[in-house]
Short mmCIF file of C-alpha atoms and ligand atoms in Angstrom, two decimals:
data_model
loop_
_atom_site.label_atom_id
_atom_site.label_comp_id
_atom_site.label_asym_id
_atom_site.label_seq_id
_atom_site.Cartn_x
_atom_site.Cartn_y
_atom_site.Cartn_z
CA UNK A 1454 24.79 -61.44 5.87
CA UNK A 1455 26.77 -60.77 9.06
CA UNK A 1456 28.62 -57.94 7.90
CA UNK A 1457 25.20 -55.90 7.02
CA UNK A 1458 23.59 -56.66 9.50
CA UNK A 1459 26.17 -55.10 11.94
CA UNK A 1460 26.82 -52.14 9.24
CA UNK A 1461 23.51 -51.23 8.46
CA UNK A 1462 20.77 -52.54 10.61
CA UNK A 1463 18.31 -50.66 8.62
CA UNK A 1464 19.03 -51.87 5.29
CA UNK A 1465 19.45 -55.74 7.08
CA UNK A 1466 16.50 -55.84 8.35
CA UNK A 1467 14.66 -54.52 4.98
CA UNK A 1468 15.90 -57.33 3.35
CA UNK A 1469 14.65 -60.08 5.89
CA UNK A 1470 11.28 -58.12 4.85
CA UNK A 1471 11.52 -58.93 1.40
CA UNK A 1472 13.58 -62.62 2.15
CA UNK A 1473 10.13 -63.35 3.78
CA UNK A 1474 7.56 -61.58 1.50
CA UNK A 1475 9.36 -63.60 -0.89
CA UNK A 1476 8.82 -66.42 1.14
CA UNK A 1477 5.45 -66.53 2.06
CA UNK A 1478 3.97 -64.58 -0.61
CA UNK A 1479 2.48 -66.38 -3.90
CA UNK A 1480 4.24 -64.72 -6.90
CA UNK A 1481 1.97 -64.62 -9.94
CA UNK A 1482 3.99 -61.79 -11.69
CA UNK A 1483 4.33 -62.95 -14.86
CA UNK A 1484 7.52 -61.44 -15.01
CA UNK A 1485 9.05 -62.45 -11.79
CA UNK A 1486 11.19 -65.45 -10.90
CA UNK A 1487 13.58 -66.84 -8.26
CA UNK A 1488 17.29 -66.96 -8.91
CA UNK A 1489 19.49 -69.83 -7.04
CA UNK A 1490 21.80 -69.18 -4.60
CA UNK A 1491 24.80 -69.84 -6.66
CA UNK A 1492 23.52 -67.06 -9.32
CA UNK A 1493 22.83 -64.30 -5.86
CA UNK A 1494 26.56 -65.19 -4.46
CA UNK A 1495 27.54 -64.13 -8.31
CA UNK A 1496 25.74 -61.05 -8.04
CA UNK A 1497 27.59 -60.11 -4.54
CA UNK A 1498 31.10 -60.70 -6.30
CA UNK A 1499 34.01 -58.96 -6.00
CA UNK A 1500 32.93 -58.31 -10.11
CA UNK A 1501 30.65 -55.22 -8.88
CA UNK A 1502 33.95 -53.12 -8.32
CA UNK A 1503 35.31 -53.65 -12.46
CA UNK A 1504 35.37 -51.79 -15.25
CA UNK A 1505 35.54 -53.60 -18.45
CA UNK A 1506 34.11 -51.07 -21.25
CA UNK A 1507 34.84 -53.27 -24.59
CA UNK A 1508 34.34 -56.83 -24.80
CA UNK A 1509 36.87 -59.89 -24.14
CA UNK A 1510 40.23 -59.34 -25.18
CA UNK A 1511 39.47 -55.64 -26.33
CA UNK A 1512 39.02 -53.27 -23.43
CA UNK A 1513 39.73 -50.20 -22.57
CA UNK A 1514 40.93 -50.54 -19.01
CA UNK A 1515 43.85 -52.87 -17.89
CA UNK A 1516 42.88 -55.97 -15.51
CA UNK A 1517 40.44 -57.97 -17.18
CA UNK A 1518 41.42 -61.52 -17.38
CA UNK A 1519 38.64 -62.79 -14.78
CA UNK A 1520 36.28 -60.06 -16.55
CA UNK A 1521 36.89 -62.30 -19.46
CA UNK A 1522 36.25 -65.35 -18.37
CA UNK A 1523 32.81 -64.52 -17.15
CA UNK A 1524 31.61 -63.02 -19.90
CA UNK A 1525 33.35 -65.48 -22.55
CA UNK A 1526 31.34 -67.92 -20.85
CA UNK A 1527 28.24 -66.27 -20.53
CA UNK A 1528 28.27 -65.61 -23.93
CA UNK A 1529 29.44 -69.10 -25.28
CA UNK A 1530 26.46 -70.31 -23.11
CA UNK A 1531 23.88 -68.16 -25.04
CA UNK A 1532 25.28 -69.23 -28.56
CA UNK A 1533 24.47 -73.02 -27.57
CA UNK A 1534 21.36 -72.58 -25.81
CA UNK A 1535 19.86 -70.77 -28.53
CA UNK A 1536 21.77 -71.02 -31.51
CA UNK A 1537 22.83 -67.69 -31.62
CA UNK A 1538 25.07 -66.36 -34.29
CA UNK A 1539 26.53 -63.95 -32.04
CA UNK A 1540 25.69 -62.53 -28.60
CA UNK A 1541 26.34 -59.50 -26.58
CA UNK A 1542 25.55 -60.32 -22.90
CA UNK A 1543 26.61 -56.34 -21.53
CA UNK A 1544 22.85 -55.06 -21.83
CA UNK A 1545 21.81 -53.63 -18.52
CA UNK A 1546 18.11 -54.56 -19.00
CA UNK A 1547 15.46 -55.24 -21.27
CA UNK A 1548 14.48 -51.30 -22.45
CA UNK A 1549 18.21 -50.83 -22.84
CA UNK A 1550 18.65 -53.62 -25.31
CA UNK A 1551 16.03 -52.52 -27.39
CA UNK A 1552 16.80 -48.99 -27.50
CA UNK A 1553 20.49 -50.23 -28.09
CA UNK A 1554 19.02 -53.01 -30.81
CA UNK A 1555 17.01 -49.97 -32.53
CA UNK A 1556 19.94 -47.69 -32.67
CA UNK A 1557 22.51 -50.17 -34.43
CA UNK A 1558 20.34 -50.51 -37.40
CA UNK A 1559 17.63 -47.32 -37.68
CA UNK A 1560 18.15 -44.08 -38.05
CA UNK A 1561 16.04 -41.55 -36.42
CA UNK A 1562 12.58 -40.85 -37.62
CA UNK A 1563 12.84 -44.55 -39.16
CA UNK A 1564 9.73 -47.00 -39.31
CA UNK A 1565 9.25 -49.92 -37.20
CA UNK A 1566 5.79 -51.89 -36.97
CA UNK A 1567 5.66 -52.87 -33.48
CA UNK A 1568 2.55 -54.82 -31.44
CA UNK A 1569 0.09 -52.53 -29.86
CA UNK A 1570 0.56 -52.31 -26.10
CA UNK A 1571 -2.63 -52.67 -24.70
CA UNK A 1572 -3.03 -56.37 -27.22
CA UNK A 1573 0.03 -57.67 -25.59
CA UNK A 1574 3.06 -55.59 -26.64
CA UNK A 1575 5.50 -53.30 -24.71
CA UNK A 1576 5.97 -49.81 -23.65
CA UNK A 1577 9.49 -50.15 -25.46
CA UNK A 1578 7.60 -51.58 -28.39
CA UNK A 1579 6.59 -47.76 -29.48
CA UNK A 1580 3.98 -46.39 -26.74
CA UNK A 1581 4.04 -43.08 -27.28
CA UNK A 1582 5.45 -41.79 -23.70
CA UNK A 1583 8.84 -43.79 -24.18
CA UNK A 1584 12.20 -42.13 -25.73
CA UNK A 1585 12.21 -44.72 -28.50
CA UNK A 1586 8.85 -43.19 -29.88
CA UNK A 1587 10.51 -40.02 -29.71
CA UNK A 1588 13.35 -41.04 -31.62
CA UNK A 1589 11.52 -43.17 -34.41
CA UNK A 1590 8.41 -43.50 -35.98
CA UNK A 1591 6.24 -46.64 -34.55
CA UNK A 1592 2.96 -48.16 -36.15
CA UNK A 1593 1.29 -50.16 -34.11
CA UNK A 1594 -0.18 -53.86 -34.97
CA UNK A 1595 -3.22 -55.60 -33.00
CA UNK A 1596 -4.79 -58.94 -32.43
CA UNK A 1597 -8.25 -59.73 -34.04
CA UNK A 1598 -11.29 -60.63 -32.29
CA UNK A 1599 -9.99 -64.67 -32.13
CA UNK A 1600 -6.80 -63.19 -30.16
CA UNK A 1601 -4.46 -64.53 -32.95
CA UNK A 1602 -2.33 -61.50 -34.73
CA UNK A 1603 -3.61 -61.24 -38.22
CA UNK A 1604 -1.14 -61.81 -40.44
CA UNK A 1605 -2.63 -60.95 -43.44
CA UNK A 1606 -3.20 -57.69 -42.37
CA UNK A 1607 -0.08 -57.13 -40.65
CA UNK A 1608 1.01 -58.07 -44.18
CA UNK A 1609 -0.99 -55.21 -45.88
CA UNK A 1610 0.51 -52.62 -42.98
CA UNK A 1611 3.82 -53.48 -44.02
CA UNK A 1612 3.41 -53.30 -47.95
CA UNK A 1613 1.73 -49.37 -46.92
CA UNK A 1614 4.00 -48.31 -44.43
CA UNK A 1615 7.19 -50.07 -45.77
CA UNK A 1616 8.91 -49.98 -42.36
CA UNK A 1617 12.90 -50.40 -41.59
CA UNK A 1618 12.11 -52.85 -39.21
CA UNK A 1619 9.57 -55.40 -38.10
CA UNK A 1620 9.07 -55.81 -34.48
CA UNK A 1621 7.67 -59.15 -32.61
CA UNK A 1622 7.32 -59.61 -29.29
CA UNK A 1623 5.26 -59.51 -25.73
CA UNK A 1624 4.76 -58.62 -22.63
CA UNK A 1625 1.29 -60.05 -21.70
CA UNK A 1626 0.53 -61.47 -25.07
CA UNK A 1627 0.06 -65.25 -24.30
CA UNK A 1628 -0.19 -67.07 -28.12
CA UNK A 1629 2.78 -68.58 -29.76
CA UNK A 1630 3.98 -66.29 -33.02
CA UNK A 1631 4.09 -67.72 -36.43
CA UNK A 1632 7.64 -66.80 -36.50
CA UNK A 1633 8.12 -67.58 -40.04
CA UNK A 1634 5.04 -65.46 -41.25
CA UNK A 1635 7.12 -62.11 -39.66
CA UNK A 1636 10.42 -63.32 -42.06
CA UNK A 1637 8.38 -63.94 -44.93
CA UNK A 1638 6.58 -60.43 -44.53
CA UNK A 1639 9.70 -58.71 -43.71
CA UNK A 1640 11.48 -60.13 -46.59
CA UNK A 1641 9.03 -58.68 -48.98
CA UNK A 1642 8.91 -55.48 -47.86
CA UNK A 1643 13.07 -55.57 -46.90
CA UNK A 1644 12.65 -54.70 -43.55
CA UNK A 1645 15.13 -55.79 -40.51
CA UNK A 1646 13.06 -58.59 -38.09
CA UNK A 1647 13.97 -58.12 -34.55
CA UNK A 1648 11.83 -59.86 -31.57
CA UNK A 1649 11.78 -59.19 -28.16
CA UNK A 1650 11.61 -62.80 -26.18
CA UNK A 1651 12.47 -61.34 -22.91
CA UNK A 1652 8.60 -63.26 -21.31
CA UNK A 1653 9.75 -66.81 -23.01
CA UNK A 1654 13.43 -66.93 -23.18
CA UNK A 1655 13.50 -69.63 -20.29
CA UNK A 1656 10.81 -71.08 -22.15
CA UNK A 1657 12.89 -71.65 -25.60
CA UNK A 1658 15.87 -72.38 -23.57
CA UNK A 1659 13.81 -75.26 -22.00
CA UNK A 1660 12.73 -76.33 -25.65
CA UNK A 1661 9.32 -76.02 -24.40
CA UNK A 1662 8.58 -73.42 -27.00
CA UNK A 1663 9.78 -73.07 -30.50
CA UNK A 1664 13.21 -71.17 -30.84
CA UNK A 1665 12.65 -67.78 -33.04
CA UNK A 1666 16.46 -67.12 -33.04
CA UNK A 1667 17.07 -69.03 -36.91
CA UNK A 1668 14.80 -66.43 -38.15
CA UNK A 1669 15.23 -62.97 -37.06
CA UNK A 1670 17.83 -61.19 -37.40
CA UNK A 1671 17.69 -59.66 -34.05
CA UNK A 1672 17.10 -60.97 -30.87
CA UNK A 1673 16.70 -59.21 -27.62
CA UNK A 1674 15.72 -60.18 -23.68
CA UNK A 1675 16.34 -59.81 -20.24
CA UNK A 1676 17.58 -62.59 -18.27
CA UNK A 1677 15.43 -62.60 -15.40
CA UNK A 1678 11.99 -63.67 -16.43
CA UNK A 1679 11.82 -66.93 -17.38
CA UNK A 1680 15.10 -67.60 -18.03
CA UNK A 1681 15.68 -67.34 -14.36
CA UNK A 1682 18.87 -65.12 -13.98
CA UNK A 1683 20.23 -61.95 -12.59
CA UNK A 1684 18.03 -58.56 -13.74
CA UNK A 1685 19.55 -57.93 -17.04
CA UNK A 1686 19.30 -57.77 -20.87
CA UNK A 1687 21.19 -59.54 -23.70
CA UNK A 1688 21.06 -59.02 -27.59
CA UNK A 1689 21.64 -62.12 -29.49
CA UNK A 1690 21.53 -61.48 -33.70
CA UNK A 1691 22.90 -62.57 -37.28
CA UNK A 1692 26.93 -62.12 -37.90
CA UNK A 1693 26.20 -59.05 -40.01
CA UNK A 1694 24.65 -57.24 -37.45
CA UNK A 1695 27.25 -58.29 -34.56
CA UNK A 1696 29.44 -55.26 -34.91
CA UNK A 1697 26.73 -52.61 -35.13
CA UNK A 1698 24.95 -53.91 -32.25
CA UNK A 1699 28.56 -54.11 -30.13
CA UNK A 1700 28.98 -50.56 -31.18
CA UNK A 1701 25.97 -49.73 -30.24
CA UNK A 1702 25.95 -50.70 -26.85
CA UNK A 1703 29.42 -49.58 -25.87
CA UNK A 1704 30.73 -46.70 -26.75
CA UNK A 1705 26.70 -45.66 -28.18
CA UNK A 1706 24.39 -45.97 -25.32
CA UNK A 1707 25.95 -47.43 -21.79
CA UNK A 1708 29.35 -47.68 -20.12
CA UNK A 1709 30.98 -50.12 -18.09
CA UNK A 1710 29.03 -53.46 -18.05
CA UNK A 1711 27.87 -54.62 -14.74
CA UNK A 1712 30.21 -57.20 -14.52
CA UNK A 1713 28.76 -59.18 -11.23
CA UNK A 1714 25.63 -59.28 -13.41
CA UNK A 1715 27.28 -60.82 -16.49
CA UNK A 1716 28.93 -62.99 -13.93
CA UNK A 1717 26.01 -64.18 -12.48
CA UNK A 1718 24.55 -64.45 -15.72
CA UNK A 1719 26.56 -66.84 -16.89
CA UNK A 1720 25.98 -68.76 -13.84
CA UNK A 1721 21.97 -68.75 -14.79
CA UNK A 1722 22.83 -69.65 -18.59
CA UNK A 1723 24.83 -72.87 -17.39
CA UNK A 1724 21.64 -73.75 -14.99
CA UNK A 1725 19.65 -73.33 -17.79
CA UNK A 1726 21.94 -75.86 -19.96
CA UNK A 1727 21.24 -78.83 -17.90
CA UNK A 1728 17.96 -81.67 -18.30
CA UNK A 1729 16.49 -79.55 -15.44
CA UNK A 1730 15.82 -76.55 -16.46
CA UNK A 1731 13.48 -78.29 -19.91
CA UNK A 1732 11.63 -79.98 -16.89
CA UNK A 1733 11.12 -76.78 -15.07
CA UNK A 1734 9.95 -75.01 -18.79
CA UNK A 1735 7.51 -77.69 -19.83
CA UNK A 1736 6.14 -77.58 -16.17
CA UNK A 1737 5.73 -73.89 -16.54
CA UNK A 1738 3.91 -74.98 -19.86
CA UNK A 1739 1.75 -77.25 -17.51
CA UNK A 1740 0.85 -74.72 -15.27
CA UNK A 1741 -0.05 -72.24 -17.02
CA UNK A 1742 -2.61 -74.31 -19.26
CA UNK A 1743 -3.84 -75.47 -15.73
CA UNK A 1744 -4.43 -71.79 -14.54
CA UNK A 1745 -6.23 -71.05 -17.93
CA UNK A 1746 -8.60 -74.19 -17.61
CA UNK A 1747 -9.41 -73.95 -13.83
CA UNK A 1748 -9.91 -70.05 -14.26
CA UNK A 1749 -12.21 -70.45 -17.12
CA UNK A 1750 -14.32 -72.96 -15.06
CA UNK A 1751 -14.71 -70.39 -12.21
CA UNK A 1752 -16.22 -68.34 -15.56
CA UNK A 1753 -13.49 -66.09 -16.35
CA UNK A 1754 -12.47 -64.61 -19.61
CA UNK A 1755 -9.16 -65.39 -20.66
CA UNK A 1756 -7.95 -62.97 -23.39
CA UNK A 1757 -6.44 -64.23 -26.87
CA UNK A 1758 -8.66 -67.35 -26.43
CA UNK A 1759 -6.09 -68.93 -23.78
CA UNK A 1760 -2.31 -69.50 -23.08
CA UNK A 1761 0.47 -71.30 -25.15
CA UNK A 1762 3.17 -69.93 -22.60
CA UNK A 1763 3.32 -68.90 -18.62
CA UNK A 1764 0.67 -66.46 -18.44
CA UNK A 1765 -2.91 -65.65 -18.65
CA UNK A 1766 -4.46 -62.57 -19.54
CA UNK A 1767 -7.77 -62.33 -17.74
CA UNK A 1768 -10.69 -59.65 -18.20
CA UNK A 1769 -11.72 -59.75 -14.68
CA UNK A 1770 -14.39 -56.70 -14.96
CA UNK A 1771 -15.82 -58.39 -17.94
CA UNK A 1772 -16.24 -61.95 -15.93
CA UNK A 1773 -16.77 -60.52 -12.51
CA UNK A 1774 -17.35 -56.34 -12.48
CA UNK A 1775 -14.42 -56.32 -10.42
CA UNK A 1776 -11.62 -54.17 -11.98
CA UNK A 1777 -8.03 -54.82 -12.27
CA UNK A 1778 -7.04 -52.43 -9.66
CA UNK A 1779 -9.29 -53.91 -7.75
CA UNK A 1780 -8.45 -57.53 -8.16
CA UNK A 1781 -4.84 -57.07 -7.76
CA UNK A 1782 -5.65 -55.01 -4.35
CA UNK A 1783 -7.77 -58.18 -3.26
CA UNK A 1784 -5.21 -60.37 -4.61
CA UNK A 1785 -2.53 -58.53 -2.50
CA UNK A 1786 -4.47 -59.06 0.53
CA UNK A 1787 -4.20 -62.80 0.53
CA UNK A 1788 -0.58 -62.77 -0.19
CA UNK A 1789 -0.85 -63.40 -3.83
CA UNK A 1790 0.84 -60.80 -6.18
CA UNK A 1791 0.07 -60.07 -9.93
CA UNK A 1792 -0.48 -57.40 -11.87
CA UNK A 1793 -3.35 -55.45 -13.19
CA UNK A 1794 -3.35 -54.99 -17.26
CA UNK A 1795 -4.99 -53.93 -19.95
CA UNK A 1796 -6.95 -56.19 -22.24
CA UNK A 1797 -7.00 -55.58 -26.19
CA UNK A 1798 -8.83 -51.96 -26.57
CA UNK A 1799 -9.35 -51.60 -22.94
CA UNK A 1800 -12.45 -49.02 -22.47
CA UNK A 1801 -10.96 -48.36 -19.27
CA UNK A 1802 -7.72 -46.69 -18.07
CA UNK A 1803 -4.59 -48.14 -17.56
CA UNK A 1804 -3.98 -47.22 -13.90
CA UNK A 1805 -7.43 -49.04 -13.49
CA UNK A 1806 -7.78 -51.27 -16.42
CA UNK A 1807 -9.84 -54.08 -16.96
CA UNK A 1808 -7.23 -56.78 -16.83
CA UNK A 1809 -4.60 -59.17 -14.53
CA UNK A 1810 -2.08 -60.72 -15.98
CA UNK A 1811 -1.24 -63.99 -14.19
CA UNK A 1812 2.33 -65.88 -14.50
CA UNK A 1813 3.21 -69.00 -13.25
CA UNK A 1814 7.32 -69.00 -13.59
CA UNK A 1815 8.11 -68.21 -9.55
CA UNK A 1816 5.56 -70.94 -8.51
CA UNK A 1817 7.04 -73.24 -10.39
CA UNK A 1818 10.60 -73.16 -9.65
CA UNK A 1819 9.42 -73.67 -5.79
CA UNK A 1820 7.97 -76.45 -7.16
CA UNK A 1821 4.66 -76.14 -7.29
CA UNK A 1822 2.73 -78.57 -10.01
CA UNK A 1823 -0.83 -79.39 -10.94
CA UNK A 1824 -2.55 -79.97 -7.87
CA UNK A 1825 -1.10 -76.32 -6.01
CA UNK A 1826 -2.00 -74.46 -9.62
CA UNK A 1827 -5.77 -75.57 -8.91
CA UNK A 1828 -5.52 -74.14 -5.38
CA UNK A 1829 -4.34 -71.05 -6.43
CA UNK A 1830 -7.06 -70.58 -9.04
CA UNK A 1831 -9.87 -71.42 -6.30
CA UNK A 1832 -8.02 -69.07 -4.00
CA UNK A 1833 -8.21 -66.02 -6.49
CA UNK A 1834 -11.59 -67.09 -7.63
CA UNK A 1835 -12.80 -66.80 -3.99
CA UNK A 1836 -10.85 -63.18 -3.37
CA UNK A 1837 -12.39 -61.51 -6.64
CA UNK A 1838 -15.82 -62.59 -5.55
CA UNK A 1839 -15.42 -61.53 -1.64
CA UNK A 1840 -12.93 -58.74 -2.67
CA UNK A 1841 -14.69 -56.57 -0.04
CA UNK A 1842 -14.77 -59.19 2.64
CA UNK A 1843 -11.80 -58.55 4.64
CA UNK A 1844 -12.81 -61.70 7.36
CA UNK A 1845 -12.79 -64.08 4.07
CA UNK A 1846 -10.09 -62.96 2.50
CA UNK A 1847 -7.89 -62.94 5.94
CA UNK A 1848 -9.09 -66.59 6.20
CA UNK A 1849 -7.63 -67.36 2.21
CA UNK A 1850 -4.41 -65.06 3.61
CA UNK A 1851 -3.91 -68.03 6.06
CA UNK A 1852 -4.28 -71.35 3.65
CA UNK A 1853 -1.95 -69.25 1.01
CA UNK A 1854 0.82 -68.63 3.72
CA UNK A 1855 0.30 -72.37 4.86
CA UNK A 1856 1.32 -73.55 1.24
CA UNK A 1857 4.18 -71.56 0.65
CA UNK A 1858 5.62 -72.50 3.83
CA UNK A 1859 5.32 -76.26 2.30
CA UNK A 1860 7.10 -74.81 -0.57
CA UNK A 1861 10.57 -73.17 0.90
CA UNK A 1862 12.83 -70.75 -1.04
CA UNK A 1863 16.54 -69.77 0.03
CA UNK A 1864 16.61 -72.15 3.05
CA UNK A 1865 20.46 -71.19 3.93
CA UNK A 1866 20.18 -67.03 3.75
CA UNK A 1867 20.14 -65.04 6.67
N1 LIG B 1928 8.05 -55.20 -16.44
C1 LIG B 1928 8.12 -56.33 -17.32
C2 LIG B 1928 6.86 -57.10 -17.32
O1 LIG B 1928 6.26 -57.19 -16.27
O2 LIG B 1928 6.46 -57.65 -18.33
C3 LIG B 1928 8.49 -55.97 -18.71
O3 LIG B 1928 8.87 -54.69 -18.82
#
């Protein structure tokens, strides 16, 4: 970075902050990742300066045969990894998708039944405070006391509300779906399936997970969870939806694609193509289920009744009277991030719910296995209990940094 950090000095040194946050902090975000090197050098391409509204071969602007090639490939790469019928890659992130995936085939003041945020859905799922509530009409679905979605209810909701669309999809929900239970319902009620797999995308492109693309019509995610790419969004979904969903995100809701993004998304989706990447996804798999076991032995609650993917929901003021404010604040002090969250019908408020969620897909891709995933769960047993014991928790600060450092990321930037 020698031109910025002769330019800008301010801005240089910000980023060696976060270069070694990054590097010596533990991320348990369930939502956070590292990218490679190759996919950040795609992000600072010359691509940043191009606009390309349209799509390959139909654009509005002249100059587009690199434009092209970058997205051609990005999208051919999503149509193998996940069987897509067709793809469109120019989403900037994961609420625009769905918004954009909602408008191509609802109308306003339409019905979608969407999971209930605080059992594991999204704020783009239908929570009340987002545009997308404004502009349609959400019903909400929950999890039963097991932690499984009840499909025989969800069943009766749809016969009675007869929605457009049927929405599946998480962001702190940790089951697998009975994908072919949403189709069936759908079908009989002739509603539209969408699901939103931005959390597990790497997960299914890893074949660590089962693939929900054969039966939904829609398909939307970001591409930097998991899946381990550039912050973005994508919209995969059947042929007769393709155009509506193209039209819908150019000239209906954005502009110019970021084209160094769809660059350097392609550059993820061909990572994500090779042996690799289903070793990183089942390790992920591995890791998780490790986190949920060693947790629950420290006498934790895990919500849903445990993990099938990279995350764990935990109720940490049920299992310890700490809150989740709290716990993330302790958490923070030892150098290990996550997130608080609400748990299914959380008597508490979300800025201080009861819940973290904790992810395992950044600690994994440094390489971390087994053995550092039972660490880590000592190390956040210890700072919940001592969460006001600033000499302990300094001492847990140390051993955290210590294995991190064993565990390097981005070795060549400076
Ligand atoms: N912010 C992302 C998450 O943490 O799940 C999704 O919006």
């Amino acid at each position: 970075m020698k031109n910025l950090k002769k330019q800008d000095p301010q801005v240089y040194k910000a980023v060696l902050g976060e270069i070694k946050r990054q590097q010596e902090g533990m991320e348990l975000i369930a939502s956070e990742n590292y990218v490679s090197e190759a996919v950040l050098e795609a992000l600072g391409t010359v691509f940043t300066n191009k606009y390309s509204e349209g799509y390959p071969g139909r654009r509005y602007y002249g100059g587009q045969e690199y434009t092209d090639v970058v997205e051609t490939l990005a999208i051919e790469r999503t149509k193998k990894l996940f069987g897509a019928e067709h793809v469109n890659v120019q989403p900037l992130s994961g609420a625009p998708a769905n918004m954009i995936a909602y408008s191509a085939v609802l109308k306003p003041g339409d019905k979608v039944l969407g999971m209930d945020l605080s059992h594991g859905g999204h704020l783009t799922h239908g929570h009340p405070v987002t545009l997308s509530a404004k502009v349609y009409n959400f019903v909400r679905y929950k999890t039963d006391a097991s932690g499984k979605i009840d499909y025989k209810q969800l069943e009766e909701m749809a016969i009675k509300e007869k929605p457009q669309m049927i929405l599946a999809g998480f962001s702190a929900y940790t089951r697998q779906l009975d994908y072919k239970k949403f189709q069936q319902i759908a079908k009989k009620v002739g509603a539209i399936t969408m699901i939103d797999i931005a959390h597990i995308a790497g997960l299914i492109a890893g074949q660590a997970v089962p693939n929900p693309v054969p039966y939904f019509d829609i398909v939307t995610t970001t591409t930097h969870k998991t899946l381990r790419g550039p912050r973005g969004g994508m919209i995969l979904c059947k042929k007769k939806y393709a155009e509506a969903i193209d039209k819908a995100a150019f000239p209906g809701f954005q502009g110019g694609p970021h084209m160094n993004n769809v660059a350097a998304k392609a550059v993820a989706l061909g990572e994500a193509l090779k042996p690799s990447f289903k070793t990183y996804a089942k390790q992920v798999i591995k890791n998780a289920k490790v986190l949920e076991v060693e947790l629950m032995k420290y006498g934790f609650k895990i919500m849903f009744g445990g993990t099938d993917n990279h995350m764990v929901l935990v109720d940490v003021f049920g299992s310890k009277g700490v809150s989740g404010k709290e716990a993330e604040k302790a958490l923070d002090k030892i150098g290990i991030t996550v997130n608080k969250n609400m748990i299914p019908d959380d008597p508490r408020k979300p800025m201080d719910p009861s819940g973290v969620r904790i992810g395992v897909p950044a600690i994994t891709t440094r390489g971390m296995k087994e053995k550092e995933v039972k660490m880590i769960a000592n190390w956040i047993n210890a700072a919940i209990e001592s969460h006001d014991n600033d000499k302990v928790l300094k001492e847990i600060h140390r051993a955290v940094i210590g294995l991190c450092k064993k565990f390097p990321i981005y070795k060549n930037l400076r």
